[in-house]
PDB file of C-alpha atoms in Angstrom:
ATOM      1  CA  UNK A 171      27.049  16.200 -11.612  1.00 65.00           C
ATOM      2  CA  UNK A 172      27.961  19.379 -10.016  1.00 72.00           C
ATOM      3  CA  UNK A 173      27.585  19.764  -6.843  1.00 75.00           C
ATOM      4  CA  UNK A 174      24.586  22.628  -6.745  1.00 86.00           C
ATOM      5  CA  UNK A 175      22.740  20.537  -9.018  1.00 86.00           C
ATOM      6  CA  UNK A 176      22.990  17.362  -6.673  1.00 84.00           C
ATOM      7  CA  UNK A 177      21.842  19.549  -4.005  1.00 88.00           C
ATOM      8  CA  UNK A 178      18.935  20.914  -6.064  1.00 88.00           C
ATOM      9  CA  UNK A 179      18.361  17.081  -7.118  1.00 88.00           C
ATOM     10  CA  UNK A 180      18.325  16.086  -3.380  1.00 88.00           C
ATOM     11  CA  UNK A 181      16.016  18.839  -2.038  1.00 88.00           C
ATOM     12  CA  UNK A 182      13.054  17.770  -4.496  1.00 93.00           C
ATOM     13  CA  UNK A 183      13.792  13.744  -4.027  1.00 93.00           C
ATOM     14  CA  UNK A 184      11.341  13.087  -1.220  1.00 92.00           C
ATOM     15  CA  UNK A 185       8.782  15.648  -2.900  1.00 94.00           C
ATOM     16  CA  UNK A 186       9.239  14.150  -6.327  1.00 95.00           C
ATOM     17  CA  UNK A 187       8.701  10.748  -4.805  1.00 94.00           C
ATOM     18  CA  UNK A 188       5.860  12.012  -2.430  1.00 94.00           C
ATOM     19  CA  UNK A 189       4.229  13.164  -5.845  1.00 96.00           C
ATOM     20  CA  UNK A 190       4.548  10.367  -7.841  1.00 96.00           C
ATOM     21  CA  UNK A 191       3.445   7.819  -4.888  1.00 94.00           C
ATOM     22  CA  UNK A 192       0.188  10.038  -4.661  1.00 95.00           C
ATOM     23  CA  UNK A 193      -0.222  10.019  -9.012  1.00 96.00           C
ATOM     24  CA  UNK A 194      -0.345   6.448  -8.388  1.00 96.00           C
ATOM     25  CA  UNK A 195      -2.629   6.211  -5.840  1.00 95.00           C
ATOM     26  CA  UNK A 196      -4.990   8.152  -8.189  1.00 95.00           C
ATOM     27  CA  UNK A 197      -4.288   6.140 -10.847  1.00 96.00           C
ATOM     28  CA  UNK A 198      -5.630   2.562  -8.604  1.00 96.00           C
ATOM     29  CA  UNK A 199      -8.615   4.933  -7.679  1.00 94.00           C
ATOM     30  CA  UNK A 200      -9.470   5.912 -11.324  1.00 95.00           C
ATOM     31  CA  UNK A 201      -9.394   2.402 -12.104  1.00 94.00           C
ATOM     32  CA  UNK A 202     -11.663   0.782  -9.158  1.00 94.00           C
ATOM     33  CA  UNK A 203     -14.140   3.851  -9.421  1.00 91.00           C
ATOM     34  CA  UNK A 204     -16.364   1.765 -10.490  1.00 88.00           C
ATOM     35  CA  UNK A 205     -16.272  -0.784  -8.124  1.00 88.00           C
ATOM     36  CA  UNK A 206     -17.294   2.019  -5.283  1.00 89.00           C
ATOM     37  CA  UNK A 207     -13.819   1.977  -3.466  1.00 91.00           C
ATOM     38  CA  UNK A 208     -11.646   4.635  -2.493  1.00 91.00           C
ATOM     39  CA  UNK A 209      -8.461   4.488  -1.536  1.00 90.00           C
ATOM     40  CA  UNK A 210      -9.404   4.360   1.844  1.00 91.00           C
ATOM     41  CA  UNK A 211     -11.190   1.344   1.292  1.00 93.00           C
ATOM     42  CA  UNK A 212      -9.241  -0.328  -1.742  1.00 95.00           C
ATOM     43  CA  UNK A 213      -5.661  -0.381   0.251  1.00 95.00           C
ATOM     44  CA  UNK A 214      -6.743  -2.223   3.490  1.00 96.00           C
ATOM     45  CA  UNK A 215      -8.162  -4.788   1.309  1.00 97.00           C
ATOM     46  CA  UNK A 216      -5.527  -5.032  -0.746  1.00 96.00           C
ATOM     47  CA  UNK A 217      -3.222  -5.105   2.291  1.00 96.00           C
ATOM     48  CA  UNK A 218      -5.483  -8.019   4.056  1.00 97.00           C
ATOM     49  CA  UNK A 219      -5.570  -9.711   0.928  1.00 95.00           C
ATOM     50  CA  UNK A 220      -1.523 -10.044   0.826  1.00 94.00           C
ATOM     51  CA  UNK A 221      -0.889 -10.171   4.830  1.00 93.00           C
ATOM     52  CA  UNK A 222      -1.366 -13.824   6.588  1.00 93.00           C
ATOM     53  CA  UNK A 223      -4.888 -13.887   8.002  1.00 93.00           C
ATOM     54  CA  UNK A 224      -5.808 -13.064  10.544  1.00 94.00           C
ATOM     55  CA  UNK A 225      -3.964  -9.798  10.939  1.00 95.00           C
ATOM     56  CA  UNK A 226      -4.317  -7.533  14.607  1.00 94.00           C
ATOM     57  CA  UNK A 227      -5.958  -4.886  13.906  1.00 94.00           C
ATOM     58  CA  UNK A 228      -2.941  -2.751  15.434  1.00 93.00           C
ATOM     59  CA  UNK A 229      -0.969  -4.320  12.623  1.00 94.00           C
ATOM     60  CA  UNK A 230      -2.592  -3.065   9.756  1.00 96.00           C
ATOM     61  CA  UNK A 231      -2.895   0.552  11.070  1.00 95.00           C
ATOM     62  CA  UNK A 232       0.461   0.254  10.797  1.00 93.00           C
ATOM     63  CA  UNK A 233       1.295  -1.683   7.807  1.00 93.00           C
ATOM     64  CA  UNK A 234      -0.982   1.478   6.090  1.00 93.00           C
ATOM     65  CA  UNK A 235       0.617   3.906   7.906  1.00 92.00           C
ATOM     66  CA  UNK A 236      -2.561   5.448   9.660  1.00 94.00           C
ATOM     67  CA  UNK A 237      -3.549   5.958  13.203  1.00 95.00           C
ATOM     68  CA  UNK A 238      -5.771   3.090  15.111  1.00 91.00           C
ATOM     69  CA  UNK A 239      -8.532   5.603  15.769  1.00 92.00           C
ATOM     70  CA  UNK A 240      -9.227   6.174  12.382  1.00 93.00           C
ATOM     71  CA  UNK A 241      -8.548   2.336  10.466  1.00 95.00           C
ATOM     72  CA  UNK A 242     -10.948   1.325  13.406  1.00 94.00           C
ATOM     73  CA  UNK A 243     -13.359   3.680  11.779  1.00 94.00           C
ATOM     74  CA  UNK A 244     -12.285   2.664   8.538  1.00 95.00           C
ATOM     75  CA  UNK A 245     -12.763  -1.061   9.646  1.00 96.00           C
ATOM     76  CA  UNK A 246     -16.847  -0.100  10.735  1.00 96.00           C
ATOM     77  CA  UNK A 247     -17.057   0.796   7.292  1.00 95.00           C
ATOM     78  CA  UNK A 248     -15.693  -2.391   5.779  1.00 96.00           C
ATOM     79  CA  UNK A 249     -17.362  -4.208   7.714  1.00 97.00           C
ATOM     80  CA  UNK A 250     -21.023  -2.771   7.457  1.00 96.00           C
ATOM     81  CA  UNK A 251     -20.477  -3.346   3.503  1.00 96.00           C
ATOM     82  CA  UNK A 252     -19.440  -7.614   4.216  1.00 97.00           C
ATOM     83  CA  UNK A 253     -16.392  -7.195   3.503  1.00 97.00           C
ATOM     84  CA  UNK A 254     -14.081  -7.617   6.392  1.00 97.00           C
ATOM     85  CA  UNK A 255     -14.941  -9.475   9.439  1.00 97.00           C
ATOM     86  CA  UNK A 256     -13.249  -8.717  13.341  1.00 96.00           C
ATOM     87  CA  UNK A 257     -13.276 -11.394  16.039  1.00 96.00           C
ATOM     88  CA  UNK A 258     -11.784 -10.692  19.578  1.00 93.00           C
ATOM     89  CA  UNK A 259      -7.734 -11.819  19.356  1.00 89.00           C
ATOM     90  CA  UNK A 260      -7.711 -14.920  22.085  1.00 90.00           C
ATOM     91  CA  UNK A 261      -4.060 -14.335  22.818  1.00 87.00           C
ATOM     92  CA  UNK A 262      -4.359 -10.693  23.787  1.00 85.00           C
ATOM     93  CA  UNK A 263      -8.310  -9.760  24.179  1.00 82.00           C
ATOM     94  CA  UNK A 264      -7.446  -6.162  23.872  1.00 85.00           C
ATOM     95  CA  UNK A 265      -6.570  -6.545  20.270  1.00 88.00           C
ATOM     96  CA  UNK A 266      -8.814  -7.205  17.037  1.00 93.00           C
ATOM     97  CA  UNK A 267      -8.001  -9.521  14.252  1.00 96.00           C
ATOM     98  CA  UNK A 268      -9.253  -8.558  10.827  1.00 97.00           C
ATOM     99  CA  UNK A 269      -9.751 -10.882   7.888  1.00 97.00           C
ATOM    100  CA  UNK A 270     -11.714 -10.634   4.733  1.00 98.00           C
ATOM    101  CA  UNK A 271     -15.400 -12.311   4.264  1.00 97.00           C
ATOM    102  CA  UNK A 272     -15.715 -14.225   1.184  1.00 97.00           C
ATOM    103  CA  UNK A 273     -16.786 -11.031  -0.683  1.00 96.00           C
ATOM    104  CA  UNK A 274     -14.143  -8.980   0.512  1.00 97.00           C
ATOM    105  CA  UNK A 275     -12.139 -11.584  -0.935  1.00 97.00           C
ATOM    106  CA  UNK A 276     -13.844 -11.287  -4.072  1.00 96.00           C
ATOM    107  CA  UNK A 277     -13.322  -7.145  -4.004  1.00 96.00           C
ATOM    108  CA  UNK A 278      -9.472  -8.524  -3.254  1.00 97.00           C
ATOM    109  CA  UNK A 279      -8.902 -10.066  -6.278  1.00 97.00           C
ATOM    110  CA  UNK A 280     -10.344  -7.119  -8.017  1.00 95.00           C
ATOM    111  CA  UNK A 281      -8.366  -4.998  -6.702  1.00 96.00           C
ATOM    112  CA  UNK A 282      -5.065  -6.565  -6.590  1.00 97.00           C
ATOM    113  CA  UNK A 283      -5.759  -7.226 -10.536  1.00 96.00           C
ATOM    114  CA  UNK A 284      -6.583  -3.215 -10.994  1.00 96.00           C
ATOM    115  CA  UNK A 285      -3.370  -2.338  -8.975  1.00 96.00           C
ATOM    116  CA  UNK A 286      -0.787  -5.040 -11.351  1.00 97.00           C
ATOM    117  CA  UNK A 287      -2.732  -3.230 -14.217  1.00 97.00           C
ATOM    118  CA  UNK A 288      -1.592  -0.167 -13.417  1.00 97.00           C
ATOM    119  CA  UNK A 289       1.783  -0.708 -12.118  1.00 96.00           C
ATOM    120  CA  UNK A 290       2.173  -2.637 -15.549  1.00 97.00           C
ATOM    121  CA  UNK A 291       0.929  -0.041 -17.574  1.00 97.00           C
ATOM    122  CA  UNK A 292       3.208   2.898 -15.569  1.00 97.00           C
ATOM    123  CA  UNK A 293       6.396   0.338 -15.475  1.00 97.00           C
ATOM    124  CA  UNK A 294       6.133  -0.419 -19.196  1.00 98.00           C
ATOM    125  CA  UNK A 295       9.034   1.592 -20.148  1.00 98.00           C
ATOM    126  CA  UNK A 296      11.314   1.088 -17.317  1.00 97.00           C
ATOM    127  CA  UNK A 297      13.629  -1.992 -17.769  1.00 97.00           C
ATOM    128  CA  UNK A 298      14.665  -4.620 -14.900  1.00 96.00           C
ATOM    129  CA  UNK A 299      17.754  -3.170 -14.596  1.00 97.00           C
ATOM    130  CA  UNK A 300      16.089   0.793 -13.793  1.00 97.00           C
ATOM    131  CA  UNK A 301      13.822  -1.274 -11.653  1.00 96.00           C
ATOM    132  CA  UNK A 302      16.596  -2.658 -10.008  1.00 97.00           C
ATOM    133  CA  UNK A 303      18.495   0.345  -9.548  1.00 97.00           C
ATOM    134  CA  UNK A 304      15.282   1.901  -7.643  1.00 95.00           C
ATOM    135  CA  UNK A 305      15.257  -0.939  -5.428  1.00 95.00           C
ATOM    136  CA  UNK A 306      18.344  -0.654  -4.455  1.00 96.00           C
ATOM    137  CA  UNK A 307      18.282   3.089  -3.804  1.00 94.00           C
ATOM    138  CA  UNK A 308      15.184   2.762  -1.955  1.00 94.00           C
ATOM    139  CA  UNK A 309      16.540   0.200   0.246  1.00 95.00           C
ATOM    140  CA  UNK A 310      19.852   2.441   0.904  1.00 95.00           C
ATOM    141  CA  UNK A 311      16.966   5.005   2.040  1.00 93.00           C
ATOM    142  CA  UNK A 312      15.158   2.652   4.203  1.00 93.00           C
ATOM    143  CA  UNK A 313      18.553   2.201   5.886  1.00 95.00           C
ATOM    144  CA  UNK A 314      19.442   5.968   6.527  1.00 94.00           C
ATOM    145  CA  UNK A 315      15.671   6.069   7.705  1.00 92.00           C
ATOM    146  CA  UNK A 316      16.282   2.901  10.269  1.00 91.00           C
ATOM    147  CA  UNK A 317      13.307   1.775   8.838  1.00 75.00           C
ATOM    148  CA  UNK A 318      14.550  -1.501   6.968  1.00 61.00           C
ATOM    149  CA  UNK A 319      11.420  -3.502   5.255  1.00 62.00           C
ATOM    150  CA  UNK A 320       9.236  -6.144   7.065  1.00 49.00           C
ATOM    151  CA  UNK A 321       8.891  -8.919   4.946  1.00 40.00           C
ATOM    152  CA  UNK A 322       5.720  -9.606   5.965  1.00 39.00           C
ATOM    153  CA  UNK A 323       4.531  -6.478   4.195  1.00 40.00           C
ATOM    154  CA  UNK A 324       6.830  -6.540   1.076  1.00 41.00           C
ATOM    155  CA  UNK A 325       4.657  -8.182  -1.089  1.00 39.00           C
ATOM    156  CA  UNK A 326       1.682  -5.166  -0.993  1.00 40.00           C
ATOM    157  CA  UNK A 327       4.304  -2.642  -1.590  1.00 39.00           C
ATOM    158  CA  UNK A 328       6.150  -4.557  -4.365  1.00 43.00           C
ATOM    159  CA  UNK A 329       3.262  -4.983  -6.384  1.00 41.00           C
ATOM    160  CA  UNK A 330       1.277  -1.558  -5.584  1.00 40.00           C
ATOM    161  CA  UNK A 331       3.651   0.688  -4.663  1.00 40.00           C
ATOM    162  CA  UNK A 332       1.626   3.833  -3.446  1.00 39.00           C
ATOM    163  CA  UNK A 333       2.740   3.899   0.188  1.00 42.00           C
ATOM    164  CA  UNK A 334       6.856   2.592  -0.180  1.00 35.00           C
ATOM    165  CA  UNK A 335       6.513   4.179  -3.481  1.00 35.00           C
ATOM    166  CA  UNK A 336       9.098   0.961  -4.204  1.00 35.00           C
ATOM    167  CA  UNK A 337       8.451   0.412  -7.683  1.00 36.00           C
ATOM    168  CA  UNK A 338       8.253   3.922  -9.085  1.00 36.00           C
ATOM    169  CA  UNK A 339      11.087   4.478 -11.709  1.00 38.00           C
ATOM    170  CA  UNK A 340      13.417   6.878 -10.630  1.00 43.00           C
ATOM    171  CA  UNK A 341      16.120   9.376 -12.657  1.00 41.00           C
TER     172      UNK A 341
END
C-alpha cells in the first residue's frame, strides 16, 4: 500500500469506526422500538444484565462511558418504569449499587436476544478468521490507547459491540 494511501486509510479509521459503532447502535434501536427502549435505556440493561450484580453505580457510568450526573438520571428513569432497583452500597455508603428487578430482567433477555440478532445478521458475511483479525487489531489499539480491556466488561462488548465497536468487520 503506498504510503499516501495508508495515511488517507489512517485519517478516516477512527471516523469509519465511530460511524459504523453508531449504524449499529441504530440498528439494536430499530429492533427494540417496539419494546419502548432507547438506547439510553436498552444499553444499561444490557450492561447490568452481563456485569455481576450488584454493580456501583460509579461502575456502570463508566462501563457505558457516560458521566455519573447523567446515568443517575438515567437510573430515575429505570427505575420509575420497575426495572432497575438501587440500595445504599454497605461497604462505601456514598456509592449506589444497581441491579435489575425481575422485569428488568425480563426486558434483559429481550434485549440481549435483539442485540445477538443483529450482530448475527451484520457478521453474517465476515468469517472467524476477519473476525479474528479485528480482534486483534482492536486490541493492538486498546494498547496504543493504554486502555487494555476489563474483563469484567468484555462480555457486553463482545456480543453488542456499539461502544468497543469490537466486533465490527474491518478492511
Amino acid at each position: 500500500m503506498a504510503e499516501t494511501e495508508r495515511s488517507a486509510r489512517e485519517r478516516s479509521f477512527g471516523r469509519r469506526l465511530a460511524h459504523l459503532g453508531a449504524a449499529w447502535r441504530r440498528q439494536i434501536d430499530h429492533d427494540l422500538r417496539d419494546f419502548g427502549l432507547t438506547e439510553a435505556t436498552w444499553r444499561p440493561i444490557l450492561y447490568l444484565g452481563q456485569l455481576p450484580p450488584p454493580v456501583r453505580q460509579s461502575d456502570l457510568a463508566r462501563a457505558l462511558g457516560i458521566e455519573a450526573p447523567s446515568l443517575a438520571r438515567l437510573l430515575d428513569v429505570l427505575e420509575r418504569r420497575d426495572l432497575i432497583v438501587r440500595t445504599r452500597d454497605k461497604e462505601d455508603r456514598r456509592s449506589n449499587l444497581v441491579r435489575l428487578s425481575p422485569g428488568g430482567q425480563r426486558i434483559e433477555h429481550q434485549v440481549r436476544q435483539t442485540a445477538d440478532s443483529v450482530s448475527a445478521r451484520l457478521l453474517r458475511d465476515v468469517s472467524t478468521g476477519e473476525l479474528q483479525a479485528c480482534y486483534a487489531i482492536f486490541d493492538r489499539i486498546e494498547s496504543a490507547l493504554g486502555t487494555p480491556r476489563d474483563a469484567g466488561t468484555t462480555p457486553v462488548a463482545e456480543s453488542v459491540a456499539p461502544d468497543t465497536v469490537a466486533v465490527l468487520p474491518c478492511g
